[in-house]
Amino acid sequence: MQARESARNRSSLAHRVRYALRHPERVPAHVRRAVRDAWLRLRYRDHIAYYRAVMASDAARSAEAAVGHNPSRETWVRIGRMQFDYLVRHGLRPHHRMLEIGCGNLRAGRLFIDYLDTGHYYGIDISPHILLAAQDTLVREGLQSKLPYLTLADDLTFAFLPDGHFDVVHAHSVFSHSPRHVIEECFAHVGRVLAPGGFFDFTFDRTEGEEHQILHEDFYYRTVTLTELAAKHGLSARFMDDWEELPHRQSKMRLTVMSAPARSVGP
Ligand SMILES: C[S@@+](CC[C@H](N)C(=O)[O-])C[C@H]1O[C@@H](n2cnc3c(N)ncnc32)[C@H](O)[C@@H]1O
């Protein structure tokens, strides 16, 4: 269905002027972000180090603000619930072992942890600040006995994780903040940690026009780009049509490891 399809290039001058005229109240916040972007880019050439600093700055205001554009408690709860309900409808079971990439402060993770068998949730994130906020969520929700793993990561090679371990890998609103090389690194390695029959679901900001980015924070990709990138690393992609019906501005894809014959005929 692809209902969220858009050819808009949000980084173009014309779009930015139109947006500023329609929403003058948002201009000061955008200018603050642009100044922060310029300063952090000067300090950090590497994207992970840059985005870790963005998260530190956002989390200092509030953990909810750091994981979502609309930082209200109500939205935090709603978006977490939406991720959880969708994944349970699409195959997550309590005995599964789950890896959440960019787990944030457990907006959805708290529900996954509660649902999964003890010790079956593994969350990784590049931000120590948000992982501390994740611990606060665990305490607040009384989830200590489920013994989730929460681990700081510096890249997406998963080098410290075992082969064939995870039935489900999940990344919500992570690739919307990731340049192509970070996504490719993930695609190159995620197949190794997936258990036989396992899958990797992720969301992304979709454009049907020119691919673009806003500052170094928000990245817009075409579906075909990510499908081809996945195929290059032996993964087949499925666009999750029914996710488009939900009130969320990103799109979702599911990757699975290609069977051996399919791998040998791809481009
Ligand atoms: C918008 S938040 C979403 C958090 C969580 N997935 C949720 O839905 O609430 C993005 C999270 O991904 C983390 N992140 C960004 N790039 C990452 C990367 N390359 N590897 C791991 N985590 C990353 C950020 O630190 C942040 O916690």
Tab-separated table of N, CA and C in Angstrom, residues 48-49 52 99-102 122-128 131 150-161:
chain	number	residue	atom	x	y	z
A	48	ILE	N	28.786	8.003	14.936
A	48	ILE	CA	28.346	7.428	16.221
A	48	ILE	C	28.706	8.379	17.370
A	49	ALA	N	29.931	8.912	17.325
A	49	ALA	CA	30.343	9.851	18.375
A	49	ALA	C	29.465	11.104	18.325
A	52	ARG	N	25.953	10.197	19.617
A	52	ARG	CA	26.017	9.988	21.080
A	52	ARG	C	25.951	11.341	21.793
A	99	LEU	N	16.899	-9.258	20.286
A	99	LEU	CA	17.909	-8.196	20.341
A	99	LEU	C	17.232	-6.907	19.900
A	100	GLU	N	17.249	-5.891	20.750
A	100	GLU	CA	16.735	-4.585	20.334
A	100	GLU	C	17.912	-3.640	20.120
A	101	ILE	N	18.049	-3.174	18.875
A	101	ILE	CA	19.124	-2.234	18.518
A	101	ILE	C	18.603	-0.821	18.775
A	102	GLY	N	19.345	-0.023	19.523
A	102	GLY	CA	18.885	1.330	19.844
A	102	GLY	C	17.684	1.265	20.768
A	122	TYR	N	17.748	-8.558	24.992
A	122	TYR	CA	19.083	-7.972	24.949
A	122	TYR	C	18.968	-6.622	24.246
A	123	GLY	N	19.190	-5.538	24.977
A	123	GLY	CA	19.103	-4.201	24.385
A	123	GLY	C	20.489	-3.600	24.241
A	124	ILE	N	20.761	-3.019	23.066
A	124	ILE	CA	22.036	-2.303	22.910
A	124	ILE	C	21.750	-0.864	22.484
A	125	ASP	N	22.644	0.018	22.844
A	125	ASP	CA	22.494	1.428	22.459
A	125	ASP	C	23.879	2.067	22.471
A	126	ILE	N	24.026	3.132	21.681
A	126	ILE	CA	25.311	3.831	21.640
A	126	ILE	C	25.417	4.897	22.738
A	127	SER	N	24.300	5.150	23.438
A	127	SER	CA	24.284	6.272	24.374
A	127	SER	C	24.278	5.803	25.830
A	128	PRO	N	25.364	6.089	26.583
A	128	PRO	CA	25.343	5.717	28.004
A	128	PRO	C	24.252	6.454	28.774
A	131	LEU	N	21.023	4.655	28.330
A	131	LEU	CA	21.029	3.350	29.013
A	131	LEU	C	20.809	3.527	30.520
A	150	LEU	N	21.412	-4.964	29.127
A	150	LEU	CA	21.434	-3.618	28.536
A	150	LEU	C	22.904	-3.269	28.327
A	151	THR	N	23.303	-3.104	27.074
A	151	THR	CA	24.733	-3.012	26.771
A	151	THR	C	25.054	-1.820	25.880
A	152	LEU	N	26.135	-1.150	26.211
A	152	LEU	CA	26.633	-0.039	25.395
A	152	LEU	C	27.349	-0.598	24.167
A	153	ALA	N	27.060	-0.027	23.002
A	153	ALA	CA	27.707	-0.499	21.768
A	153	ALA	C	28.355	0.678	21.059
A	154	ASP	N	29.393	0.381	20.297
A	154	ASP	CA	30.105	1.438	19.580
A	154	ASP	C	29.916	1.301	18.076
A	155	ASP	N	29.381	0.143	17.672
A	155	ASP	CA	29.148	-0.085	16.242
A	155	ASP	C	28.061	-1.143	16.115
A	156	LEU	N	27.748	-1.525	14.890
A	156	LEU	CA	26.703	-2.529	14.687
A	156	LEU	C	27.278	-3.798	14.060
A	157	THR	N	28.453	-4.209	14.546
A	157	THR	CA	29.028	-5.474	14.064
A	157	THR	C	28.591	-6.648	14.948
A	158	PHE	N	28.064	-6.365	16.131
A	158	PHE	CA	27.592	-7.392	17.081
A	158	PHE	C	28.705	-8.391	17.427
A	159	ALA	N	29.952	-7.934	17.361
A	159	ALA	CA	31.094	-8.857	17.510
A	159	ALA	C	31.052	-9.591	18.845
A	160	PHE	N	30.450	-8.995	19.870
A	160	PHE	CA	30.451	-9.614	21.208
A	160	PHE	C	29.248	-10.539	21.423
A	161	LEU	N	28.454	-10.747	20.379
A	161	LEU	CA	27.255	-11.596	20.513
A	161	LEU	C	27.455	-12.903	19.741
